[in-house]
Amino acid sequence: MSSGRQILSLIHRFIEFVARGIFTLAAYIGGPAESQPPIKDLTLLHSATTLAFKIRNKQLSSEEVVRSYIDRIKEIQPILNCVVEERFEEALKEAKKCDEMLKSPDAPSVQVLAKEKPFLGVPFTTKDCIAVANMKQTAGLILRKDYVSKKDAEVIRLMRAAGAIPLASTNVSELAMWWEAHNRLYGTTRNPYNTRHIVGGSSGGEGCIQAAAGSPLGIGSDIGGSIRMPCFFNGIFGHKPSKGIVSNDGQYPSAHSDDQNQLLAIGPMCRHAQDMRPVLKVLADKNAEILNLDDKVDISKIQFYYMEDDGGQYFVSPVDQEIKCAMRKVVLHFEKAYKIKATKIHVRKFKKSIALWLANMTSKDNKDFSYELSNRNGNINILWEFIKWLMFLSNHTLIALLTATFERFGIKHGSEQYTKLIQESKDLYQEFKDILGEDGIFLYPTHPTAAPLHHEPLIKAFNFSYTAIINVLGLPATACPLGLNKQGLPIGIQARHRIYRLTLAVAEEIEKGFGGWVPPLIVA
């Protein structure tokens, strides 16, 4: 490492250390930390696939299940603030219709239902950016506070067709462009393991409600880590598909360019690894056929590659030793259980993760983040909004204004720098394709630290690079929890390969070996 790089690294670490102390003090002044309430209803512990099995076999009624989750949401919402809008009455009506249909003498067989409606009667939740008919779709923007979706997003339509019942929508960061779920419309969502800490973003409310057992499964979207970071911070599983597999129709903000659309992906978020495969089959619709998700995977034939950090990217926190240690345990697990010797690799271009992602995120025609903050009605006056923010009059969060400013002076679409970085992105994709081949899995930290304190991401802005680079590569990636650290906060890793069934099989194996989601206290 050069002396200049060392100096920058030391300065950054010092700033992080001082800021951490300030945020910690502010958190303690704000009051004692809270944890999610204990689980009293054991129905909440079932996987979504188990609930579906029990409902279609009439071992549980859909109404019972929906009521259990409504009660749980009412219990956790005052503490965690994860839900922004509910449709409890409508969900109960739909659950009753489901139960009546199952009691009918003309009801389809259990086998037919398992195939055609695999989530019959199972409630689910989704982030506020994904349209649900007759519900608000604000994306955390005050200018959209009264916007009501006229129709379901394609993924919601597919989930309904599979028999699932939308229950509620969950909180996000303002316009889904930050990794803390906080906005001026609905406030801040708090981590179920320690409310002084963040839940991640932008699908932070969804990660939170899953971890707190307020929903059996959820739908999130991911353009730079918005599924995987909340999964990591909340200790659950999540999957970001590759480009084009799941429809982005009905997601807001929608992409402005092919580059952005290739970064964006909608996918499942859930407590149990076994739920990801069937949910993905529903979401992928006709594309599920090309994924061969039901093909058996022989894990002993998989080659594992891993990196413990990004190689020292500027202004990115070093990876916590507990996360590195957890990854080594995963590597050791596969070595002992399957005689697989993982290969540690070093990909130099990972040091440019942020620059590569920013290049792929650029928009033509001045449709930058200041355009989004106006609800796509011109561009906001950023300087004037900062002045209003100082007087507590702005409709926008500080981080949204900082993001708009950063983008205004950042990489320009079509510039020489842009062209160079786009080519480097393509070169990196080819490099990974050559490394992984047909049977390789890449293990990589999801994030360099466990969930920071509220507002602490302001001084760790680029830590999302660990997930963002995978969006640039366009690879499917699965977030896998690995228990709690010494502070009682979730940690984990992400696994990726272009063949879906490999990453999902590895996630299921990691759940078996390391326990997966850690539930709150259970009251017998």
XYZ file of C-alpha atoms in Angstrom:
524
model
C 0.000 0.000 0.000
C 1.406 3.412 -0.970
C 2.026 6.074 1.680
C -0.746 8.238 0.192
C -3.249 5.380 0.375
C -2.161 4.619 3.939
C -2.687 8.235 4.987
C -6.170 8.340 3.406
C -7.053 5.047 5.066
C -5.919 6.285 8.479
C -7.844 9.554 8.105
C -10.986 7.642 7.107
C -10.654 5.253 10.042
C -10.157 8.178 12.440
C -13.273 9.924 11.124
C -15.247 6.689 11.496
C -13.964 6.219 15.056
C -14.889 9.755 16.146
C -18.275 9.665 14.402
C -19.049 6.255 15.918
C -18.512 7.745 19.358
C -20.834 10.650 18.587
C -23.573 8.409 17.186
C -23.226 6.039 20.148
C -23.630 8.926 22.593
C -26.654 10.200 20.671
C -28.188 6.708 20.734
C -27.812 6.434 24.500
C -29.243 9.905 25.040
C -32.209 8.866 22.869
C -33.194 6.190 25.370
C -32.663 2.488 26.049
C -32.436 -0.042 23.242
C -35.405 -2.314 22.692
C -35.652 -5.768 21.202
C -38.438 -7.391 19.290
C -41.171 -8.891 21.517
C -41.049 -12.655 22.162
C -43.019 -15.018 19.932
C -46.096 -16.445 21.656
C -47.812 -17.979 18.625
C -45.801 -20.925 17.263
C -47.568 -20.656 13.898
C -45.185 -17.759 13.241
C -42.202 -20.119 13.271
C -43.299 -22.139 10.242
C -41.741 -21.578 6.842
C -44.024 -20.253 4.103
C -43.908 -23.604 2.307
C -44.899 -25.429 5.511
C -47.810 -23.026 6.030
C -48.953 -23.638 2.453
C -48.771 -27.405 2.998
C -50.783 -27.208 6.216
C -53.413 -24.905 4.693
C -54.106 -27.018 1.599
C -54.200 -30.146 3.798
C -56.625 -28.326 6.151
C -54.320 -28.714 9.152
C -54.417 -24.917 9.515
C -56.905 -22.447 8.087
C -55.742 -19.497 6.031
C -57.782 -17.233 8.289
C -55.921 -18.525 11.360
C -52.568 -17.869 9.705
C -53.503 -14.389 8.499
C -54.855 -13.467 11.952
C -51.626 -14.702 13.583
C -49.569 -12.401 11.403
C -51.919 -9.451 11.843
C -51.600 -9.839 15.617
C -47.807 -10.061 15.329
C -47.604 -6.912 13.186
C -49.731 -5.009 15.705
C -47.331 -6.173 18.413
C -44.060 -5.210 16.688
C -45.098 -2.085 14.750
C -45.006 0.373 17.698
C -41.434 -0.708 18.445
C -39.957 -1.291 14.977
C -41.982 0.933 12.602
C -41.607 -1.438 9.663
C -45.103 -1.276 8.109
C -46.327 1.756 6.156
C -49.764 0.533 5.023
C -51.881 -2.524 5.761
C -54.791 -4.295 4.127
C -55.811 -6.492 7.049
C -59.572 -6.507 6.414
C -59.157 -7.365 2.721
C -56.601 -10.071 3.571
C -58.972 -11.699 6.061
C -61.776 -11.718 3.484
C -59.461 -13.362 0.947
C -58.336 -15.904 3.566
C -61.957 -16.832 4.356
C -62.680 -17.337 0.636
C -59.639 -19.585 0.442
C -60.873 -21.695 3.366
C -64.386 -21.899 1.890
C -62.957 -23.088 -1.428
C -60.941 -25.809 0.325
C -64.080 -27.039 2.116
C -66.036 -27.187 -1.115
C -66.687 -30.641 -2.612
C -65.416 -29.225 -5.917
C -62.058 -28.177 -4.447
C -59.014 -29.213 -6.523
C -56.902 -32.044 -5.171
C -54.009 -31.350 -2.843
C -51.616 -32.360 -5.635
C -53.170 -29.924 -8.111
C -53.107 -27.100 -5.566
C -49.454 -27.775 -4.721
C -48.597 -27.412 -8.392
C -50.888 -24.590 -9.487
C -51.248 -22.559 -6.280
C -48.152 -23.382 -4.200
C -48.761 -20.532 -1.709
C -52.527 -20.843 -1.377
C -53.735 -18.896 1.670
C -50.263 -17.738 2.752
C -49.941 -14.007 3.554
C -46.936 -12.018 2.341
C -45.594 -8.468 2.476
C -43.703 -6.257 0.049
C -41.629 -3.098 0.083
C -43.441 0.173 -0.615
C -41.706 0.555 -4.019
C -43.594 -2.413 -5.507
C -47.168 -1.698 -6.595
C -50.123 -3.407 -4.928
C -53.506 -2.494 -6.404
C -55.478 0.032 -4.317
C -52.560 0.621 -1.957
C -50.218 3.592 -1.749
C -46.900 3.361 -3.573
C -44.907 6.287 -2.215
C -41.305 5.015 -2.327
C -40.879 7.183 0.782
C -41.328 10.465 -1.135
C -43.650 13.094 0.357
C -44.703 14.242 -3.122
C -46.152 10.740 -3.640
C -47.943 10.520 -0.281
C -51.371 10.297 -1.941
C -50.396 8.128 -4.909
C -52.443 4.910 -5.034
C -51.541 2.100 -7.433
C -54.233 1.195 -9.933
C -52.910 -2.305 -10.560
C -50.518 -4.873 -9.129
C -46.879 -5.029 -10.114
C -46.249 -8.136 -12.194
C -44.598 -9.948 -9.252
C -47.623 -9.227 -7.027
C -49.944 -10.513 -9.745
C -47.905 -13.712 -9.943
C -47.923 -14.183 -6.162
C -51.710 -13.732 -6.096
C -52.039 -16.240 -8.937
C -50.019 -18.672 -6.785
C -52.628 -18.223 -4.037
C -50.677 -15.840 -1.768
C -52.414 -12.946 0.000
C -50.864 -9.444 0.204
C -50.940 -8.295 3.827
C -49.002 -5.021 4.097
C -46.336 -2.820 2.529
C -43.105 -1.970 4.316
C -40.822 1.020 4.787
C -37.976 2.070 2.483
C -35.363 4.780 2.180
C -36.383 7.887 0.231
C -36.787 6.756 -3.384
C -34.910 3.544 -2.553
C -31.507 5.217 -2.897
C -29.929 4.763 0.508
C -29.057 1.890 2.776
C -31.025 3.007 5.840
C -34.830 2.717 5.781
C -35.630 6.315 6.692
C -37.755 8.970 4.993
C -39.691 12.117 5.855
C -43.043 10.441 5.233
C -42.925 7.391 7.506
C -39.834 7.926 9.657
C -37.156 5.390 10.593
C -37.411 1.618 10.852
C -35.514 0.081 13.756
C -33.544 -3.143 13.972
C -35.449 -5.972 15.715
C -32.299 -7.196 17.482
C -31.367 -3.768 18.856
C -33.473 -0.724 18.038
C -30.457 1.607 18.175
C -29.285 0.057 14.915
C -30.423 0.276 11.299
C -32.298 -2.323 9.253
C -30.600 -1.475 5.963
C -32.133 -0.263 2.744
C -33.824 0.191 0.614
C -35.910 -2.919 1.441
C -35.224 -2.303 5.134
C -38.791 -2.504 6.386
C -39.144 -5.840 4.623
C -35.965 -7.223 6.173
C -37.175 -6.056 9.567
C -40.681 -7.542 9.377
C -39.273 -10.887 8.253
C -36.730 -11.032 11.094
C -39.397 -10.079 13.641
C -41.708 -12.880 12.365
C -44.296 -10.363 11.174
C -44.605 -12.003 7.760
C -43.812 -15.498 6.450
C -42.224 -14.186 3.248
C -41.577 -10.916 1.472
C -40.722 -9.326 -1.854
C -37.877 -6.820 -2.195
C -35.976 -5.136 -5.000
C -32.247 -4.638 -5.401
C -30.277 -2.210 -7.565
C -27.158 -1.937 -5.409
C -27.794 -4.299 -2.510
C -31.320 -3.369 -1.432
C -32.343 -6.985 -0.827
C -29.047 -8.372 0.456
C -28.071 -5.604 2.916
C -31.408 -5.701 4.793
C -31.169 -9.505 4.820
C -27.659 -9.248 6.274
C -28.559 -6.637 8.903
C -31.672 -8.574 9.967
C -30.325 -12.120 9.792
C -32.579 -13.564 7.080
C -32.220 -15.080 3.601
C -32.711 -13.185 0.372
C -32.048 -13.640 -3.310
C -31.206 -11.123 -6.027
C -31.879 -12.660 -9.445
C -29.832 -11.795 -12.512
C -31.082 -9.404 -15.164
C -34.245 -10.271 -17.035
C -35.316 -13.285 -14.971
C -37.981 -11.518 -12.878
C -40.107 -8.696 -14.306
C -39.396 -5.184 -12.948
C -42.832 -3.984 -14.098
C -44.552 -2.042 -11.312
C -41.376 -1.116 -9.405
C -40.977 2.607 -8.622
C -38.638 4.328 -9.285
C -38.392 2.505 -12.600
C -35.142 2.371 -14.568
C -34.311 5.138 -17.076
C -31.820 3.137 -19.135
C -30.923 -0.401 -20.141
C -27.868 -0.182 -17.856
C -30.046 0.673 -14.845
C -32.637 -1.954 -15.714
C -29.913 -4.601 -15.830
C -28.809 -3.600 -12.324
C -32.349 -3.740 -10.900
C -33.843 -7.045 -9.754
C -36.886 -8.100 -7.712
C -36.581 -11.176 -5.499
C -37.644 -13.034 -2.349
C -36.766 -12.212 1.268
C -37.562 -14.851 3.904
C -36.490 -16.440 7.173
C -36.110 -19.958 5.806
C -33.821 -20.953 2.934
C -36.294 -23.562 1.678
C -38.762 -20.795 0.736
C -36.498 -19.045 -1.778
C -36.657 -21.691 -4.480
C -40.500 -21.977 -4.702
C -40.972 -18.192 -4.431
C -38.414 -17.618 -7.176
C -40.222 -20.147 -9.387
C -43.395 -18.082 -8.987
C -41.684 -14.730 -9.587
C -39.737 -15.935 -12.622
C -42.938 -17.226 -14.234
C -42.099 -18.634 -17.694
C -38.394 -17.943 -17.151
C -38.408 -20.524 -14.338
C -38.098 -23.235 -16.971
C -34.628 -22.070 -18.027
C -33.394 -21.988 -14.419
C -33.838 -25.743 -13.840
C -34.468 -25.062 -10.162
C -35.694 -28.577 -9.459
C -32.539 -30.270 -10.766
C -30.635 -32.035 -7.996
C -27.372 -30.378 -6.927
C -24.391 -32.465 -5.836
C -22.591 -30.047 -3.533
C -19.454 -32.204 -3.527
C -19.014 -31.294 -7.208
C -19.085 -27.516 -6.584
C -15.876 -25.483 -6.611
C -15.719 -22.697 -4.007
C -13.895 -19.395 -4.421
C -13.852 -16.603 -1.870
C -12.560 -13.143 -0.998
C -12.525 -11.812 2.545
C -12.461 -8.142 1.521
C -12.385 -5.853 -1.512
C -8.624 -5.403 -1.447
C -8.634 -1.955 0.149
C -11.091 0.313 -1.665
C -10.952 4.010 -0.760
C -13.430 5.209 1.891
C -14.849 1.751 2.583
C -14.688 0.291 6.095
C -12.447 -2.729 6.684
C -14.315 -6.015 7.070
C -14.982 -6.919 10.715
C -12.917 -9.828 11.974
C -16.070 -11.614 13.140
C -17.394 -11.579 9.555
C -14.076 -12.880 8.202
C -14.074 -15.559 10.871
C -17.651 -16.554 9.952
C -16.654 -16.893 6.301
C -13.690 -19.104 7.222
C -16.056 -21.324 9.199
C -18.234 -21.700 6.102
C -15.177 -22.603 4.016
C -14.130 -25.117 6.688
C -17.642 -26.584 6.816
C -17.622 -27.438 3.114
C -14.099 -28.798 3.390
C -15.029 -31.128 6.253
C -18.476 -32.127 5.012
C -17.742 -32.474 1.294
C -13.931 -32.601 0.991
C -13.974 -29.335 -0.996
C -10.879 -27.152 -0.763
C -11.975 -23.564 -1.376
C -9.703 -21.241 -3.360
C -8.980 -17.761 -2.054
C -8.813 -15.309 -4.954
C -7.995 -11.633 -5.418
C -9.883 -9.643 -8.065
C -8.146 -6.300 -8.548
C -11.122 -4.555 -10.143
C -13.093 -4.899 -6.908
C -11.159 -1.847 -5.720
C -13.203 0.099 -8.280
C -16.574 -1.314 -7.206
C -18.194 2.045 -6.466
C -16.925 3.729 -9.636
C -18.148 0.827 -11.782
C -21.599 0.865 -10.155
C -21.936 4.647 -10.448
C -21.076 4.478 -14.152
C -23.782 1.879 -14.733
C -26.278 4.017 -12.772
C -25.839 7.199 -14.832
C -28.852 8.500 -16.763
C -29.262 10.394 -20.002
C -31.287 13.570 -20.533
C -30.634 15.087 -17.104
C -32.818 12.434 -15.426
C -30.640 12.253 -12.348
C -31.626 11.948 -8.673
C -32.707 15.607 -8.481
C -35.229 14.703 -11.195
C -36.487 11.761 -9.134
C -36.860 13.948 -6.021
C -39.267 16.195 -7.964
C -41.436 13.103 -8.597
C -40.210 13.247 -12.207
C -41.515 16.766 -12.721
C -38.416 18.746 -13.631
C -35.400 18.926 -11.276
C -35.367 20.227 -7.726
C -33.191 23.237 -6.871
C -30.649 21.453 -4.706
C -29.190 24.595 -3.093
C -32.641 25.902 -2.186
C -33.589 22.513 -0.736
C -30.467 22.567 1.475
C -31.494 25.991 2.770
C -35.003 24.692 3.459
C -33.518 21.624 5.174
C -31.510 23.856 7.533
C -34.796 25.574 8.450
C -36.587 22.198 8.883
C -38.806 22.985 5.880
C -37.563 20.556 3.254
C -39.596 17.531 2.182
C -36.383 15.584 1.691
C -33.871 13.811 3.904
C -30.324 15.118 4.163
C -28.916 12.019 2.531
C -31.248 12.422 -0.460
C -29.971 15.959 -1.007
C -26.365 14.855 -0.589
C -26.950 12.039 -3.083
C -28.424 14.477 -5.610
C -25.426 16.791 -5.140
C -22.903 13.977 -5.491
C -24.593 12.755 -8.662
C -24.707 16.264 -10.153
C -20.916 16.451 -10.047
C -20.268 12.756 -10.723
C -19.727 10.601 -13.798
C -21.571 11.836 -16.877
C -23.352 9.479 -19.249
C -21.435 9.184 -22.523
C -18.232 10.760 -21.183
C -14.813 9.222 -21.764
C -14.698 8.128 -18.116
C -18.147 6.546 -18.437
C -17.180 4.623 -21.576
C -13.994 3.338 -19.932
C -15.824 2.151 -16.782
C -18.591 0.431 -18.746
C -15.932 -1.500 -20.675
C -14.207 -2.419 -17.406
C -17.558 -3.704 -16.118
C -17.824 -5.990 -19.144
C -14.230 -7.143 -18.673
C -14.933 -7.933 -15.007
C -17.995 -9.980 -15.952
C -15.912 -12.043 -18.357
C -13.192 -12.494 -15.732
C -15.744 -13.872 -13.267
C -17.343 -16.073 -15.876
C -13.939 -17.605 -16.581
C -13.167 -18.086 -12.876
C -16.469 -19.681 -11.883
C -17.115 -21.769 -14.980
C -20.092 -24.112 -14.758
C -19.669 -25.294 -11.166
C -18.076 -22.455 -9.187
C -19.587 -20.534 -6.268
C -18.109 -17.235 -5.098
C -18.391 -16.366 -1.392
C -17.992 -12.706 -0.439
C -18.968 -10.465 2.501
C -22.400 -8.894 2.126
C -21.227 -5.850 4.045
C -18.034 -4.977 5.933
C -19.730 -4.446 9.323
C -22.819 -5.565 11.219
C -25.752 -3.126 11.312
C -24.460 0.388 12.126
C -26.186 2.789 14.487
C -28.921 5.007 13.091
C -27.514 7.718 10.770
C -24.017 6.199 11.011
C -24.106 5.302 7.273
C -23.601 9.033 6.629
C -19.902 8.543 7.340
C -19.766 5.052 5.805
C -21.576 5.963 2.615
C -19.648 3.665 0.263
C -19.847 0.471 2.333
C -22.612 -0.752 0.038
C -19.901 -1.477 -2.559
C -19.813 -5.125 -1.418
C -23.286 -5.703 -2.835
C -23.225 -3.094 -5.624
C -20.433 -4.804 -7.536
C -22.561 -7.949 -7.889
C -25.307 -5.901 -9.543
C -22.695 -4.660 -12.014
C -21.732 -8.261 -12.768
C -25.377 -9.179 -13.255
C -24.931 -12.411 -11.315
C -27.644 -13.933 -9.115
C -26.661 -13.649 -5.458
C -28.061 -15.160 -2.271
C -27.704 -13.572 1.175
C -27.099 -16.165 3.907
C -27.258 -15.392 7.651
C -24.563 -16.813 9.934
C -25.903 -16.094 13.404
C -25.220 -13.140 15.698
C -21.993 -11.344 16.578
C -20.799 -10.541 20.112
C -23.106 -7.508 20.211
C -26.118 -9.675 19.353
C -26.441 -8.321 15.792
C -26.802 -10.562 12.720
C -23.896 -11.228 10.352
C -23.611 -13.327 7.190
C -22.191 -13.640 3.679
C -23.424 -13.702 0.090
C -22.986 -16.526 -2.405
C -23.231 -16.094 -6.146
C -23.008 -17.898 -9.446
C -24.838 -17.546 -12.756
C -26.574 -20.922 -12.176
C -29.386 -20.284 -9.690
C -29.852 -23.734 -8.266
C -26.221 -23.743 -7.088
C -26.502 -20.602 -4.953
C -29.861 -21.726 -3.532
C -28.512 -25.213 -2.705
C -25.503 -23.653 -0.983
C -27.832 -21.375 1.040
C -29.841 -24.394 2.191
C -26.640 -26.179 3.195
C -25.402 -23.115 5.096
C -28.734 -22.993 6.948
C -28.315 -26.651 7.958
C -24.741 -26.075 9.099
C -25.134 -22.734 10.873
C -28.775 -22.480 11.921
C -30.010 -19.656 9.696
C -32.405 -17.105 11.166
C -32.135 -16.566 14.927
C -35.680 -16.064 16.294
C -36.492 -13.766 19.189
C -37.332 -15.300 22.545
C -40.145 -17.844 22.309
C -42.727 -17.975 25.110
C -44.072 -21.508 25.548
